Amino acid sequence: MLIWFVIAYWLVSIAIGLWAGMRVHNTTDFVAAGRQLPLYIVTATVFATWFGSEAVLGIPATFLQEGLGGIVADPFGSSMCLVLVGLFFARPLYRKKMLTIGDFYRQKYGRTVEVLVTLCIVVSYLGWVAAQIKALGLVFNVLSNDAISQQMGMLLGASSVLIYTLFGGMWSVAITDFIQMIIVVLGMLYIGWEVSGLTGGVATVINHAYLSGKFAFWPEWSFAGVIGFFAAWITMMLGSIPQQDVFQRVTASNNENTAVRASILGGILYFIFAFIPIFLAYSATLIDPNMVKALSQKDSQLILPTLILNHAPLFAQVIFFGALLSAIKSCTSATLLAPSVSFAENIVRGFFRHLTDAQLLRVMRVVVLCFTVLVTLFAMNSTLSIFRMVESAYKVTLVAAFIPLAFGIYWQRANALGGLLSVTFGLMAWVSSEILAPTAIVPPQLAGLLASLAGMLLGGLVPRAALQRA
């Protein structure tokens, strides 16, 4: 019965996405929904894009194992990222009326930096999208009671999301995100109420978690502990800022005030609602400790869906899995679209300047298809947890893209040489540290960020000093 309810919901959402896609007539419609989206839609799509599999499955599983300190990257860092975008980046980027974030790097630093950063952005999405596809496989496997394998579930989930993303682009993503956000918010609140009734109330769960030491947030006060904590915190907080999905939501807004407010509101909503799945998963330790113990050794990401299947009534199961699939689908569609349009606009178009708008739109759709195939294969062969796949995705953009973006907007001396050195130094330091000293006191992504900063300062200051001496 449950699986048929889910299938019906799945088909309806695909139909809505295809209907929304009828608005697509050019690349601006496909990439930025014609820059016509109002505040409530943009806020919904910001929230829905981030509230994906890692929020419902990955973060709770990590919290059960490591406590509050283990999830500093997400939701603490990730929600702060959206607030920072609204405060410091949304307005200046919106005013430029660009199609992709890669266009900024081309205009500020030239073609070479555009290509390098775009490739880094595309690569960063491999882990993030793969995490969503992996979660779809897990959900289908659980719902079918192992009749559908996780790998077959990944294929089914990826192909169905591909249908409306390929056809409708940002219009389909935005409209389905709005509907799915409503389902997620109402569904999570309802499930939280249901589960709290099984535990004796919210206060009982919170008190139990506190006594178990799960609220320990700050690191040990040693150099290594503080540096490791800081690096984990900024990986998603800063590494997520120069991402195409964030940029798309800024540029899809109907004005710059909407872009600013939607980013901040989306970040706040995400931070608040990210704690509901954490509450649900920890409640399982009180309701069914034997199940938690068994799944902690097998796959802790299964704890929450198993709890709902074993201890919630059918209606609650339908609501939960509908909300879960809504969260994963909205995130998957957005993260399939973002890197694909970046690659088409900033890599392919650079080699084929003669492309008309209609031809570029076809190229974007072909790239969406190819990228979906690639990340599905990656997901099917990855052994990383959903949380670690998402967290690792932002390291490359942290070391290669954040400094050139921030300094390109706010530092007048940022120039082509500084941009190139920043990207190059950041990548070289990060990759070499990952290979030679992955467990060093200074984490590889922090070493890469510092090297990227050094490259930007060197490129911006040294040429001026040399000219003055001459």
mmCIF file with all atom_site columns, N, CA, C and O in Angstrom, residues 18 21 32 51 74 83 131 134 179 197 203 207 214 232 237 259 275 314 335 352 380 382 398 405 424 440 445:
data_model
loop_
_atom_site.group_PDB
_atom_site.id
_atom_site.type_symbol
_atom_site.label_atom_id
_atom_site.label_alt_id
_atom_site.label_comp_id
_atom_site.label_asym_id
_atom_site.label_entity_id
_atom_site.label_seq_id
_atom_site.pdbx_PDB_ins_code
_atom_site.Cartn_x
_atom_site.Cartn_y
_atom_site.Cartn_z
_atom_site.occupancy
_atom_site.B_iso_or_equiv
_atom_site.pdbx_formal_charge
_atom_site.auth_seq_id
_atom_site.auth_comp_id
_atom_site.auth_asym_id
_atom_site.auth_atom_id
_atom_site.pdbx_PDB_model_num
ATOM 1   N N  . LEU A 1 18  ? 6.835  18.771 -15.652 1.00 0.00 ? 18  LEU A N  1
ATOM 2   C CA . LEU A 1 18  ? 6.701  18.881 -17.109 1.00 0.00 ? 18  LEU A CA 1
ATOM 3   C C  . LEU A 1 18  ? 5.783  20.038 -17.491 1.00 0.00 ? 18  LEU A C  1
ATOM 4   O O  . LEU A 1 18  ? 6.034  20.753 -18.471 1.00 0.00 ? 18  LEU A O  1
ATOM 5   N N  . GLY A 1 21  ? 7.640  23.193 -17.203 1.00 0.00 ? 21  GLY A N  1
ATOM 6   C CA . GLY A 1 21  ? 8.630  23.311 -18.257 1.00 0.00 ? 21  GLY A CA 1
ATOM 7   C C  . GLY A 1 21  ? 8.093  23.904 -19.545 1.00 0.00 ? 21  GLY A C  1
ATOM 8   O O  . GLY A 1 21  ? 8.871  24.288 -20.425 1.00 0.00 ? 21  GLY A O  1
ATOM 9   N N  . ALA A 1 32  ? 17.492 30.504 -15.517 1.00 0.00 ? 32  ALA A N  1
ATOM 10  C CA . ALA A 1 32  ? 17.115 31.435 -14.455 1.00 0.00 ? 32  ALA A CA 1
ATOM 11  C C  . ALA A 1 32  ? 15.618 31.719 -14.389 1.00 0.00 ? 32  ALA A C  1
ATOM 12  O O  . ALA A 1 32  ? 15.207 32.720 -13.790 1.00 0.00 ? 32  ALA A O  1
ATOM 13  N N  . PHE A 1 51  ? 17.693 21.370 1.592   1.00 0.00 ? 51  PHE A N  1
ATOM 14  C CA . PHE A 1 51  ? 17.115 20.362 2.467   1.00 0.00 ? 51  PHE A CA 1
ATOM 15  C C  . PHE A 1 51  ? 16.974 19.070 1.678   1.00 0.00 ? 51  PHE A C  1
ATOM 16  O O  . PHE A 1 51  ? 15.888 18.685 1.244   1.00 0.00 ? 51  PHE A O  1
ATOM 17  N N  . ASP A 1 74  ? 27.433 21.027 8.515   1.00 0.00 ? 74  ASP A N  1
ATOM 18  C CA . ASP A 1 74  ? 26.055 21.055 8.041   1.00 0.00 ? 74  ASP A CA 1
ATOM 19  C C  . ASP A 1 74  ? 25.168 20.530 9.174   1.00 0.00 ? 74  ASP A C  1
ATOM 20  O O  . ASP A 1 74  ? 25.390 19.399 9.639   1.00 0.00 ? 74  ASP A O  1
ATOM 21  N N  . VAL A 1 83  ? 23.022 32.771 4.509   1.00 0.00 ? 83  VAL A N  1
ATOM 22  C CA . VAL A 1 83  ? 22.897 34.094 5.119   1.00 0.00 ? 83  VAL A CA 1
ATOM 23  C C  . VAL A 1 83  ? 23.982 35.025 4.589   1.00 0.00 ? 83  VAL A C  1
ATOM 24  O O  . VAL A 1 83  ? 23.723 36.192 4.261   1.00 0.00 ? 83  VAL A O  1
ATOM 25  N N  . ALA A 1 131 ? 25.165 11.965 -3.792  1.00 0.00 ? 131 ALA A N  1
ATOM 26  C CA . ALA A 1 131 ? 24.567 11.709 -2.476  1.00 0.00 ? 131 ALA A CA 1
ATOM 27  C C  . ALA A 1 131 ? 23.049 11.652 -2.567  1.00 0.00 ? 131 ALA A C  1
ATOM 28  O O  . ALA A 1 131 ? 22.405 10.811 -1.917  1.00 0.00 ? 131 ALA A O  1
ATOM 29  N N  . LYS A 1 134 ? 22.106 8.423  -4.384  1.00 0.00 ? 134 LYS A N  1
ATOM 30  C CA . LYS A 1 134 ? 22.317 7.304  -3.466  1.00 0.00 ? 134 LYS A CA 1
ATOM 31  C C  . LYS A 1 134 ? 21.168 7.206  -2.470  1.00 0.00 ? 134 LYS A C  1
ATOM 32  O O  . LYS A 1 134 ? 20.701 6.110  -2.140  1.00 0.00 ? 134 LYS A O  1
ATOM 33  N N  . ILE A 1 179 ? 6.251  23.403 -4.256  1.00 0.00 ? 179 ILE A N  1
ATOM 34  C CA . ILE A 1 179 ? 5.278  22.412 -3.780  1.00 0.00 ? 179 ILE A CA 1
ATOM 35  C C  . ILE A 1 179 ? 5.921  21.447 -2.788  1.00 0.00 ? 179 ILE A C  1
ATOM 36  O O  . ILE A 1 179 ? 5.348  21.126 -1.735  1.00 0.00 ? 179 ILE A O  1
ATOM 37  N N  . GLY A 1 197 ? 5.144  11.702 20.624  1.00 0.00 ? 197 GLY A N  1
ATOM 38  C CA . GLY A 1 197 ? 4.161  10.984 21.423  1.00 0.00 ? 197 GLY A CA 1
ATOM 39  C C  . GLY A 1 197 ? 4.629  9.611  21.850  1.00 0.00 ? 197 GLY A C  1
ATOM 40  O O  . GLY A 1 197 ? 4.172  9.071  22.867  1.00 0.00 ? 197 GLY A O  1
ATOM 41  N N  . ALA A 1 203 ? 10.839 17.270 25.402  1.00 0.00 ? 203 ALA A N  1
ATOM 42  C CA . ALA A 1 203 ? 11.775 17.510 26.506  1.00 0.00 ? 203 ALA A CA 1
ATOM 43  C C  . ALA A 1 203 ? 12.486 16.229 26.932  1.00 0.00 ? 203 ALA A C  1
ATOM 44  O O  . ALA A 1 203 ? 13.674 16.251 27.283  1.00 0.00 ? 203 ALA A O  1
ATOM 45  N N  . ASN A 1 207 ? 16.521 15.982 26.832  1.00 0.00 ? 207 ASN A N  1
ATOM 46  C CA . ASN A 1 207 ? 17.225 15.711 28.085  1.00 0.00 ? 207 ASN A CA 1
ATOM 47  C C  . ASN A 1 207 ? 18.087 14.457 27.973  1.00 0.00 ? 207 ASN A C  1
ATOM 48  O O  . ASN A 1 207 ? 19.225 14.421 28.466  1.00 0.00 ? 207 ASN A O  1
ATOM 49  N N  . LYS A 1 214 ? 25.535 14.347 23.720  1.00 0.00 ? 214 LYS A N  1
ATOM 50  C CA . LYS A 1 214 ? 25.384 14.636 22.296  1.00 0.00 ? 214 LYS A CA 1
ATOM 51  C C  . LYS A 1 214 ? 25.395 16.136 21.987  1.00 0.00 ? 214 LYS A C  1
ATOM 52  O O  . LYS A 1 214 ? 25.503 16.514 20.816  1.00 0.00 ? 214 LYS A O  1
ATOM 53  N N  . ALA A 1 232 ? 36.397 22.393 9.254   1.00 0.00 ? 232 ALA A N  1
ATOM 54  C CA . ALA A 1 232 ? 35.121 21.722 8.959   1.00 0.00 ? 232 ALA A CA 1
ATOM 55  C C  . ALA A 1 232 ? 33.999 22.747 8.834   1.00 0.00 ? 232 ALA A C  1
ATOM 56  O O  . ALA A 1 232 ? 33.117 22.620 7.979   1.00 0.00 ? 232 ALA A O  1
ATOM 57  N N  . MET A 1 237 ? 30.466 26.492 4.662   1.00 0.00 ? 237 MET A N  1
ATOM 58  C CA . MET A 1 237 ? 30.034 27.874 4.830   1.00 0.00 ? 237 MET A CA 1
ATOM 59  C C  . MET A 1 237 ? 30.595 28.777 3.730   1.00 0.00 ? 237 MET A C  1
ATOM 60  O O  . MET A 1 237 ? 29.883 29.610 3.174   1.00 0.00 ? 237 MET A O  1
ATOM 61  N N  . ALA A 1 259 ? 16.303 38.688 -4.114  1.00 0.00 ? 259 ALA A N  1
ATOM 62  C CA . ALA A 1 259 ? 17.490 37.842 -4.070  1.00 0.00 ? 259 ALA A CA 1
ATOM 63  C C  . ALA A 1 259 ? 18.126 37.853 -2.687  1.00 0.00 ? 259 ALA A C  1
ATOM 64  O O  . ALA A 1 259 ? 18.532 36.805 -2.158  1.00 0.00 ? 259 ALA A O  1
ATOM 65  N N  . PHE A 1 275 ? 16.948 20.414 12.258  1.00 0.00 ? 275 PHE A N  1
ATOM 66  C CA . PHE A 1 275 ? 16.987 19.753 13.555  1.00 0.00 ? 275 PHE A CA 1
ATOM 67  C C  . PHE A 1 275 ? 15.808 18.803 13.779  1.00 0.00 ? 275 PHE A C  1
ATOM 68  O O  . PHE A 1 275 ? 15.829 18.003 14.725  1.00 0.00 ? 275 PHE A O  1
ATOM 69  N N  . LEU A 1 314 ? 0.273  3.980  9.042   1.00 0.00 ? 314 LEU A N  1
ATOM 70  C CA . LEU A 1 314 ? 0.417  4.086  7.595   1.00 0.00 ? 314 LEU A CA 1
ATOM 71  C C  . LEU A 1 314 ? 0.378  5.541  7.121   1.00 0.00 ? 314 LEU A C  1
ATOM 72  O O  . LEU A 1 314 ? 1.193  5.943  6.283   1.00 0.00 ? 314 LEU A O  1
ATOM 73  N N  . THR A 1 335 ? 20.660 20.248 -8.383  1.00 0.00 ? 335 THR A N  1
ATOM 74  C CA . THR A 1 335 ? 22.089 19.971 -8.504  1.00 0.00 ? 335 THR A CA 1
ATOM 75  C C  . THR A 1 335 ? 22.440 19.229 -9.791  1.00 0.00 ? 335 THR A C  1
ATOM 76  O O  . THR A 1 335 ? 23.625 19.103 -10.132 1.00 0.00 ? 335 THR A O  1
ATOM 77  N N  . PHE A 1 352 ? 32.654 27.307 -29.106 1.00 0.00 ? 352 PHE A N  1
ATOM 78  C CA . PHE A 1 352 ? 31.719 27.455 -30.230 1.00 0.00 ? 352 PHE A CA 1
ATOM 79  C C  . PHE A 1 352 ? 30.943 28.758 -30.072 1.00 0.00 ? 352 PHE A C  1
ATOM 80  O O  . PHE A 1 352 ? 29.767 28.760 -29.701 1.00 0.00 ? 352 PHE A O  1
ATOM 81  N N  . MET A 1 380 ? 26.618 4.835  -7.719  1.00 0.00 ? 380 MET A N  1
ATOM 82  C CA . MET A 1 380 ? 26.503 3.382  -7.631  1.00 0.00 ? 380 MET A CA 1
ATOM 83  C C  . MET A 1 380 ? 27.802 2.715  -7.210  1.00 0.00 ? 380 MET A C  1
ATOM 84  O O  . MET A 1 380 ? 27.802 1.577  -6.732  1.00 0.00 ? 380 MET A O  1
ATOM 85  N N  . SER A 1 382 ? 30.234 4.434  -5.211  1.00 0.00 ? 382 SER A N  1
ATOM 86  C CA . SER A 1 382 ? 30.843 5.137  -4.079  1.00 0.00 ? 382 SER A CA 1
ATOM 87  C C  . SER A 1 382 ? 30.500 4.435  -2.772  1.00 0.00 ? 382 SER A C  1
ATOM 88  O O  . SER A 1 382 ? 29.391 3.942  -2.583  1.00 0.00 ? 382 SER A O  1
ATOM 89  N N  . LEU A 1 398 ? 36.009 25.624 -2.248  1.00 0.00 ? 398 LEU A N  1
ATOM 90  C CA . LEU A 1 398 ? 36.583 26.433 -1.178  1.00 0.00 ? 398 LEU A CA 1
ATOM 91  C C  . LEU A 1 398 ? 37.985 26.886 -1.535  1.00 0.00 ? 398 LEU A C  1
ATOM 92  O O  . LEU A 1 398 ? 38.325 28.061 -1.375  1.00 0.00 ? 398 LEU A O  1
ATOM 93  N N  . LEU A 1 405 ? 36.143 34.972 -5.988  1.00 0.00 ? 405 LEU A N  1
ATOM 94  C CA . LEU A 1 405 ? 34.818 35.586 -6.006  1.00 0.00 ? 405 LEU A CA 1
ATOM 95  C C  . LEU A 1 405 ? 34.742 36.740 -5.009  1.00 0.00 ? 405 LEU A C  1
ATOM 96  O O  . LEU A 1 405 ? 34.329 37.854 -5.367  1.00 0.00 ? 405 LEU A O  1
ATOM 97  N N  . THR A 1 424 ? 45.290 28.573 -8.978  1.00 0.00 ? 424 THR A N  1
ATOM 98  C CA . THR A 1 424 ? 46.393 27.617 -9.131  1.00 0.00 ? 424 THR A CA 1
ATOM 99  C C  . THR A 1 424 ? 47.009 27.247 -7.791  1.00 0.00 ? 424 THR A C  1
ATOM 100 O O  . THR A 1 424 ? 47.201 26.058 -7.477  1.00 0.00 ? 424 THR A O  1
ATOM 101 N N  . ALA A 1 440 ? 47.331 15.903 8.541   1.00 0.00 ? 440 ALA A N  1
ATOM 102 C CA . ALA A 1 440 ? 48.170 16.915 9.194   1.00 0.00 ? 440 ALA A CA 1
ATOM 103 C C  . ALA A 1 440 ? 47.324 17.804 10.097  1.00 0.00 ? 440 ALA A C  1
ATOM 104 O O  . ALA A 1 440 ? 46.092 17.847 9.995   1.00 0.00 ? 440 ALA A O  1
ATOM 105 N N  . GLN A 1 445 ? 42.079 21.285 3.074   1.00 0.00 ? 445 GLN A N  1
ATOM 106 C CA . GLN A 1 445 ? 41.261 22.357 2.503   1.00 0.00 ? 445 GLN A CA 1
ATOM 107 C C  . GLN A 1 445 ? 41.607 23.720 3.091   1.00 0.00 ? 445 GLN A C  1
ATOM 108 O O  . GLN A 1 445 ? 41.513 24.751 2.415   1.00 0.00 ? 445 GLN A O  1
#
